[in-house]
Amino acid sequence: MRVANLDGRLVIVTGEAGHEIGYDVEKSSGGQFSADPQAVYDVWGAFTAWAAEGQFTDGTPVRPEALGSPAPAPRQAFGIGLNYREHAAEAGFDAPAGEPPVFTKFPSCITGPRGDIEMPPGGNVDWEVELVVIIGRRAHRVGADEALDYVAGYAVGQDVSERKLQVAAQPPQFSMGKSLPASARSAPGWSPWTRSPTRTTSSSAARSTARWSSSAGPAS
């Protein structure tokens, strides 16, 4: 079972790849939950308890072209850089000995899995596939052993960077080069709903729900 943003409305998705059915959450819940895909993360506990009952109605086939980001307007979006050794070596850096670099991706750059990305002329465009970690509970000073209790789910993302802009200032300022319009794709557009997330070692973060990390911490 997954949650998705279908034509701007929150749906629950069931079925196998190519045969998915989307159930409108607002309609199925009789208005208990909003159609706004972002709003569900503020009531994630109540939503998952309701969804576990499986009382969904009036399902419709999922059209891939209608999918948007499963967390389209997070309050905060963070990226974790140099989060695996091969990427650090490729970029000419040593793997971080302590905490990895953390940067912001502006929420205005988040988009769904389709559409054009317009980059500045004369730039140096790079892209990376990322794991997006979506946070479903308010989190502050959370210990590592509790961190996964705050995760609502995961989505695949694409981090697009304009490298010249990223390092134009000294010291470098990553966020501008990583936050151009539509430069943070969420694909295929839904987040797996998992009550016991699998631990992963390469993850960053997008909040309020979403955490744009690669693992959907984009590499820097």
Short mmCIF file of N, CA, C and O in Angstrom, two decimals, residues 69-151:
data_model
loop_
_atom_site.label_atom_id
_atom_site.label_comp_id
_atom_site.label_asym_id
_atom_site.label_seq_id
_atom_site.Cartn_x
_atom_site.Cartn_y
_atom_site.Cartn_z
N SER A 69 4.48 15.02 -6.77
CA SER A 69 5.32 14.67 -5.62
C SER A 69 4.45 14.21 -4.46
O SER A 69 3.43 14.83 -4.17
N PRO A 70 4.83 13.16 -3.75
CA PRO A 70 4.05 12.70 -2.60
C PRO A 70 4.16 13.65 -1.41
O PRO A 70 3.36 13.56 -0.47
N ALA A 71 5.14 14.55 -1.42
CA ALA A 71 5.26 15.59 -0.39
C ALA A 71 5.57 16.89 -1.12
O ALA A 71 6.72 17.34 -1.18
N PRO A 72 4.55 17.52 -1.70
CA PRO A 72 4.79 18.63 -2.63
C PRO A 72 5.19 19.94 -1.99
O PRO A 72 5.73 20.81 -2.67
N ALA A 73 4.94 20.13 -0.69
CA ALA A 73 5.23 21.43 -0.07
C ALA A 73 5.74 21.24 1.36
O ALA A 73 5.12 21.70 2.32
N PRO A 74 6.87 20.56 1.53
CA PRO A 74 7.39 20.36 2.88
C PRO A 74 7.84 21.67 3.50
O PRO A 74 8.23 22.61 2.80
N ARG A 75 7.79 21.76 4.82
CA ARG A 75 8.26 22.97 5.50
C ARG A 75 9.77 23.12 5.38
O ARG A 75 10.29 24.23 5.33
N GLN A 76 10.46 22.01 5.36
CA GLN A 76 11.91 22.03 5.24
C GLN A 76 12.33 20.89 4.31
O GLN A 76 11.67 19.87 4.26
N ALA A 77 13.42 21.11 3.62
CA ALA A 77 13.97 20.06 2.76
C ALA A 77 15.48 20.09 2.87
O ALA A 77 16.11 21.09 2.55
N PHE A 78 16.05 19.02 3.37
CA PHE A 78 17.49 18.94 3.58
C PHE A 78 18.11 17.91 2.65
O PHE A 78 17.49 16.92 2.32
N GLY A 79 19.35 18.15 2.29
CA GLY A 79 20.11 17.16 1.54
C GLY A 79 21.38 16.82 2.30
O GLY A 79 21.96 17.65 2.99
N ILE A 80 21.81 15.58 2.20
CA ILE A 80 23.06 15.13 2.82
C ILE A 80 24.07 14.86 1.71
O ILE A 80 23.79 14.08 0.79
N GLY A 81 25.19 15.53 1.78
CA GLY A 81 26.20 15.38 0.74
C GLY A 81 27.25 14.35 1.08
O GLY A 81 27.42 13.96 2.25
N LEU A 82 27.97 13.90 0.06
CA LEU A 82 29.08 12.94 0.23
C LEU A 82 28.65 11.77 1.08
O LEU A 82 29.35 11.36 2.02
N ASN A 83 27.52 11.19 0.75
CA ASN A 83 26.94 10.18 1.63
C ASN A 83 27.25 8.75 1.22
O ASN A 83 26.69 7.82 1.78
N TYR A 84 28.10 8.58 0.24
CA TYR A 84 28.66 7.26 0.02
C TYR A 84 30.06 7.42 -0.58
O TYR A 84 30.38 8.42 -1.23
N ARG A 85 30.92 6.47 -0.34
CA ARG A 85 32.34 6.64 -0.61
C ARG A 85 32.65 6.83 -2.10
O ARG A 85 33.52 7.62 -2.47
N GLU A 86 31.96 6.10 -2.97
CA GLU A 86 32.26 6.22 -4.39
C GLU A 86 31.99 7.62 -4.90
O GLU A 86 32.74 8.15 -5.73
N HIS A 87 30.91 8.23 -4.40
CA HIS A 87 30.60 9.60 -4.85
C HIS A 87 31.64 10.58 -4.32
O HIS A 87 32.07 11.49 -5.03
N ALA A 88 32.04 10.42 -3.07
CA ALA A 88 33.06 11.31 -2.52
C ALA A 88 34.34 11.23 -3.34
O ALA A 88 34.96 12.24 -3.68
N ALA A 89 34.75 10.01 -3.68
CA ALA A 89 35.96 9.83 -4.47
C ALA A 89 35.81 10.45 -5.86
O ALA A 89 36.74 11.09 -6.37
N GLU A 90 34.64 10.28 -6.47
CA GLU A 90 34.39 10.84 -7.79
C GLU A 90 34.49 12.35 -7.77
O GLU A 90 34.97 12.97 -8.72
N ALA A 91 34.04 12.97 -6.67
CA ALA A 91 34.06 14.42 -6.55
C ALA A 91 35.41 14.96 -6.07
O ALA A 91 35.60 16.17 -5.97
N GLY A 92 36.35 14.05 -5.76
CA GLY A 92 37.66 14.47 -5.32
C GLY A 92 37.75 14.80 -3.85
O GLY A 92 38.65 15.54 -3.42
N PHE A 93 36.83 14.24 -3.04
CA PHE A 93 36.84 14.50 -1.61
C PHE A 93 37.07 13.20 -0.85
O PHE A 93 36.74 12.11 -1.33
N ASP A 94 37.60 13.35 0.35
CA ASP A 94 37.65 12.22 1.26
C ASP A 94 36.26 12.01 1.85
O ASP A 94 35.48 12.96 1.99
N ALA A 95 35.92 10.78 2.20
CA ALA A 95 34.65 10.54 2.88
C ALA A 95 34.67 11.27 4.22
O ALA A 95 35.70 11.32 4.90
N PRO A 96 33.54 11.89 4.61
CA PRO A 96 33.50 12.63 5.88
C PRO A 96 33.90 11.74 7.05
O PRO A 96 33.43 10.61 7.19
N ALA A 97 34.79 12.26 7.91
CA ALA A 97 35.22 11.50 9.07
C ALA A 97 34.20 11.56 10.18
O ALA A 97 34.08 10.65 10.99
N GLY A 98 33.43 12.67 10.21
CA GLY A 98 32.39 12.84 11.22
C GLY A 98 31.04 13.03 10.58
O GLY A 98 30.59 12.19 9.79
N GLU A 99 30.42 14.16 10.87
CA GLU A 99 29.11 14.45 10.28
C GLU A 99 29.26 14.82 8.81
O GLU A 99 30.18 15.55 8.44
N PRO A 100 28.38 14.37 7.93
CA PRO A 100 28.46 14.74 6.51
C PRO A 100 27.95 16.16 6.30
O PRO A 100 27.24 16.71 7.15
N PRO A 101 28.28 16.79 5.16
CA PRO A 101 27.75 18.12 4.88
C PRO A 101 26.23 18.06 4.67
O PRO A 101 25.71 17.12 4.07
N VAL A 102 25.55 19.07 5.18
CA VAL A 102 24.09 19.17 5.07
C VAL A 102 23.76 20.48 4.39
O VAL A 102 24.33 21.52 4.70
N PHE A 103 22.84 20.47 3.44
CA PHE A 103 22.42 21.69 2.75
C PHE A 103 20.91 21.67 2.58
O PHE A 103 20.25 20.66 2.83
N THR A 104 20.39 22.79 2.14
CA THR A 104 18.95 22.94 1.94
C THR A 104 18.61 22.90 0.47
O THR A 104 19.32 23.47 -0.36
N LYS A 105 17.53 22.21 0.15
CA LYS A 105 16.90 22.36 -1.17
C LYS A 105 15.61 23.12 -0.91
O LYS A 105 14.78 22.70 -0.10
N PHE A 106 15.42 24.24 -1.58
CA PHE A 106 14.23 25.04 -1.34
C PHE A 106 13.00 24.26 -1.79
O PHE A 106 12.97 23.67 -2.88
N PRO A 107 11.95 24.22 -0.95
CA PRO A 107 10.76 23.44 -1.33
C PRO A 107 10.14 23.85 -2.67
O PRO A 107 9.48 23.04 -3.32
N SER A 108 10.38 25.09 -3.11
CA SER A 108 9.81 25.53 -4.38
C SER A 108 10.38 24.77 -5.57
O SER A 108 9.81 24.83 -6.68
N CYS A 109 11.48 24.02 -5.40
CA CYS A 109 12.06 23.28 -6.53
C CYS A 109 11.48 21.88 -6.66
O CYS A 109 11.78 21.17 -7.63
N ILE A 110 10.65 21.46 -5.71
CA ILE A 110 10.13 20.09 -5.73
C ILE A 110 9.02 19.94 -6.75
O ILE A 110 8.12 20.78 -6.85
N THR A 111 9.07 18.87 -7.51
CA THR A 111 8.08 18.64 -8.55
C THR A 111 7.81 17.14 -8.66
O THR A 111 8.41 16.34 -7.96
N GLY A 112 6.89 16.80 -9.54
CA GLY A 112 6.59 15.40 -9.79
C GLY A 112 7.57 14.79 -10.76
O GLY A 112 8.60 15.37 -11.09
N PRO A 113 7.27 13.59 -11.27
CA PRO A 113 8.25 12.85 -12.06
C PRO A 113 8.36 13.27 -13.52
O PRO A 113 9.25 12.80 -14.22
N ARG A 114 7.48 14.18 -13.98
CA ARG A 114 7.49 14.53 -15.40
C ARG A 114 7.57 16.03 -15.59
O ARG A 114 7.24 16.80 -14.68
N GLY A 115 7.95 16.46 -16.79
CA GLY A 115 8.00 17.88 -17.11
C GLY A 115 9.41 18.32 -17.46
O GLY A 115 10.39 17.57 -17.34
N ASP A 116 9.52 19.56 -17.92
CA ASP A 116 10.79 20.12 -18.36
C ASP A 116 11.52 20.79 -17.20
O ASP A 116 10.90 21.36 -16.30
N ILE A 117 12.84 20.71 -17.23
CA ILE A 117 13.68 21.44 -16.29
C ILE A 117 14.51 22.43 -17.10
O ILE A 117 15.34 22.03 -17.92
N GLU A 118 14.28 23.71 -16.89
CA GLU A 118 15.00 24.73 -17.64
C GLU A 118 16.23 25.16 -16.86
O GLU A 118 16.12 25.65 -15.73
N MET A 119 17.39 24.99 -17.44
CA MET A 119 18.63 25.33 -16.77
C MET A 119 19.24 26.58 -17.39
O MET A 119 18.99 26.88 -18.57
N PRO A 120 20.06 27.32 -16.65
CA PRO A 120 20.68 28.53 -17.20
C PRO A 120 21.59 28.20 -18.37
O PRO A 120 22.24 27.15 -18.39
N PRO A 121 21.67 29.11 -19.37
CA PRO A 121 22.58 28.87 -20.50
C PRO A 121 24.03 28.88 -20.03
O PRO A 121 24.41 29.61 -19.11
N GLY A 122 24.83 28.03 -20.64
CA GLY A 122 26.25 27.99 -20.32
C GLY A 122 26.57 27.32 -19.00
O GLY A 122 27.68 27.43 -18.49
N GLY A 123 25.60 26.60 -18.44
CA GLY A 123 25.80 25.97 -17.15
C GLY A 123 26.46 24.61 -17.27
O GLY A 123 26.87 24.17 -18.35
N ASN A 124 26.55 23.94 -16.16
CA ASN A 124 27.15 22.61 -16.09
C ASN A 124 26.19 21.74 -15.28
O ASN A 124 26.28 21.70 -14.06
N VAL A 125 25.28 21.07 -15.97
CA VAL A 125 24.20 20.35 -15.30
C VAL A 125 24.64 18.95 -14.92
O VAL A 125 25.27 18.25 -15.70
N ASP A 126 24.28 18.56 -13.71
CA ASP A 126 24.57 17.22 -13.22
C ASP A 126 23.31 16.69 -12.56
O ASP A 126 22.42 17.46 -12.19
N TRP A 127 23.19 15.40 -12.45
CA TRP A 127 22.01 14.83 -11.79
C TRP A 127 22.39 13.55 -11.06
O TRP A 127 23.37 12.89 -11.40
N GLU A 128 21.59 13.25 -10.05
CA GLU A 128 21.81 12.04 -9.27
C GLU A 128 20.47 11.44 -8.86
O GLU A 128 19.51 12.17 -8.63
N VAL A 129 20.41 10.14 -8.79
CA VAL A 129 19.22 9.45 -8.27
C VAL A 129 19.34 9.39 -6.76
O VAL A 129 20.42 9.08 -6.23
N GLU A 130 18.25 9.69 -6.08
CA GLU A 130 18.28 9.79 -4.63
C GLU A 130 17.15 9.00 -3.98
O GLU A 130 16.13 8.74 -4.61
N LEU A 131 17.34 8.68 -2.73
CA LEU A 131 16.26 8.15 -1.90
C LEU A 131 15.68 9.31 -1.10
O LEU A 131 16.40 9.98 -0.36
N VAL A 132 14.39 9.56 -1.26
CA VAL A 132 13.71 10.61 -0.50
C VAL A 132 13.09 9.98 0.74
O VAL A 132 12.35 9.01 0.65
N VAL A 133 13.44 10.53 1.90
CA VAL A 133 12.89 10.06 3.16
C VAL A 133 11.86 11.08 3.63
O VAL A 133 12.20 12.25 3.84
N ILE A 134 10.63 10.67 3.78
CA ILE A 134 9.55 11.59 4.16
C ILE A 134 9.23 11.41 5.64
O ILE A 134 8.93 10.31 6.09
N ILE A 135 9.32 12.53 6.36
CA ILE A 135 9.13 12.50 7.81
C ILE A 135 7.66 12.75 8.14
O ILE A 135 7.06 13.69 7.63
N GLY A 136 7.10 11.91 8.98
CA GLY A 136 5.67 11.99 9.28
C GLY A 136 5.33 12.48 10.67
O GLY A 136 4.16 12.54 11.03
N ARG A 137 6.34 12.81 11.48
CA ARG A 137 6.09 13.33 12.82
C ARG A 137 7.09 14.45 13.10
O ARG A 137 8.19 14.45 12.56
N ARG A 138 6.69 15.41 13.92
CA ARG A 138 7.61 16.46 14.32
C ARG A 138 8.81 15.83 15.00
O ARG A 138 8.67 15.01 15.92
N ALA A 139 10.01 16.20 14.55
CA ALA A 139 11.22 15.58 15.07
C ALA A 139 12.21 16.65 15.50
O ALA A 139 12.52 17.56 14.73
N HIS A 140 12.71 16.55 16.74
CA HIS A 140 13.71 17.49 17.24
C HIS A 140 14.56 16.76 18.27
O HIS A 140 14.04 16.17 19.22
N ARG A 141 15.87 16.76 18.04
CA ARG A 141 16.81 16.08 18.94
C ARG A 141 16.44 14.60 19.12
O ARG A 141 16.35 14.08 20.23
N VAL A 142 16.20 13.94 18.02
CA VAL A 142 15.83 12.52 18.03
C VAL A 142 17.08 11.66 17.95
O VAL A 142 17.96 11.90 17.12
N GLY A 143 17.18 10.67 18.80
CA GLY A 143 18.33 9.78 18.79
C GLY A 143 18.31 8.85 17.60
O GLY A 143 17.25 8.55 17.03
N ALA A 144 19.50 8.37 17.22
CA ALA A 144 19.61 7.49 16.06
C ALA A 144 18.77 6.23 16.22
O ALA A 144 18.21 5.72 15.24
N ASP A 145 18.64 5.72 17.45
CA ASP A 145 17.90 4.50 17.66
C ASP A 145 16.40 4.69 17.52
O ASP A 145 15.65 3.71 17.42
N GLU A 146 15.93 5.95 17.51
CA GLU A 146 14.51 6.25 17.37
C GLU A 146 14.16 6.85 16.02
O GLU A 146 12.99 7.05 15.72
N ALA A 147 15.15 7.17 15.22
CA ALA A 147 14.93 7.99 14.02
C ALA A 147 13.89 7.38 13.08
O ALA A 147 13.03 8.09 12.54
N LEU A 148 13.93 6.09 12.87
CA LEU A 148 13.02 5.49 11.89
C LEU A 148 11.57 5.49 12.37
O LEU A 148 10.66 5.29 11.56
N ASP A 149 11.34 5.73 13.66
CA ASP A 149 9.96 5.84 14.15
C ASP A 149 9.28 7.08 13.60
O ASP A 149 8.05 7.19 13.68
N TYR A 150 10.05 8.02 13.07
CA TYR A 150 9.51 9.29 12.58
C TYR A 150 9.33 9.28 11.05
O TYR A 150 8.85 10.24 10.48
N VAL A 151 9.72 8.21 10.41
CA VAL A 151 9.67 8.14 8.95
C VAL A 151 8.28 7.69 8.50
O VAL A 151 7.78 6.65 8.94
#
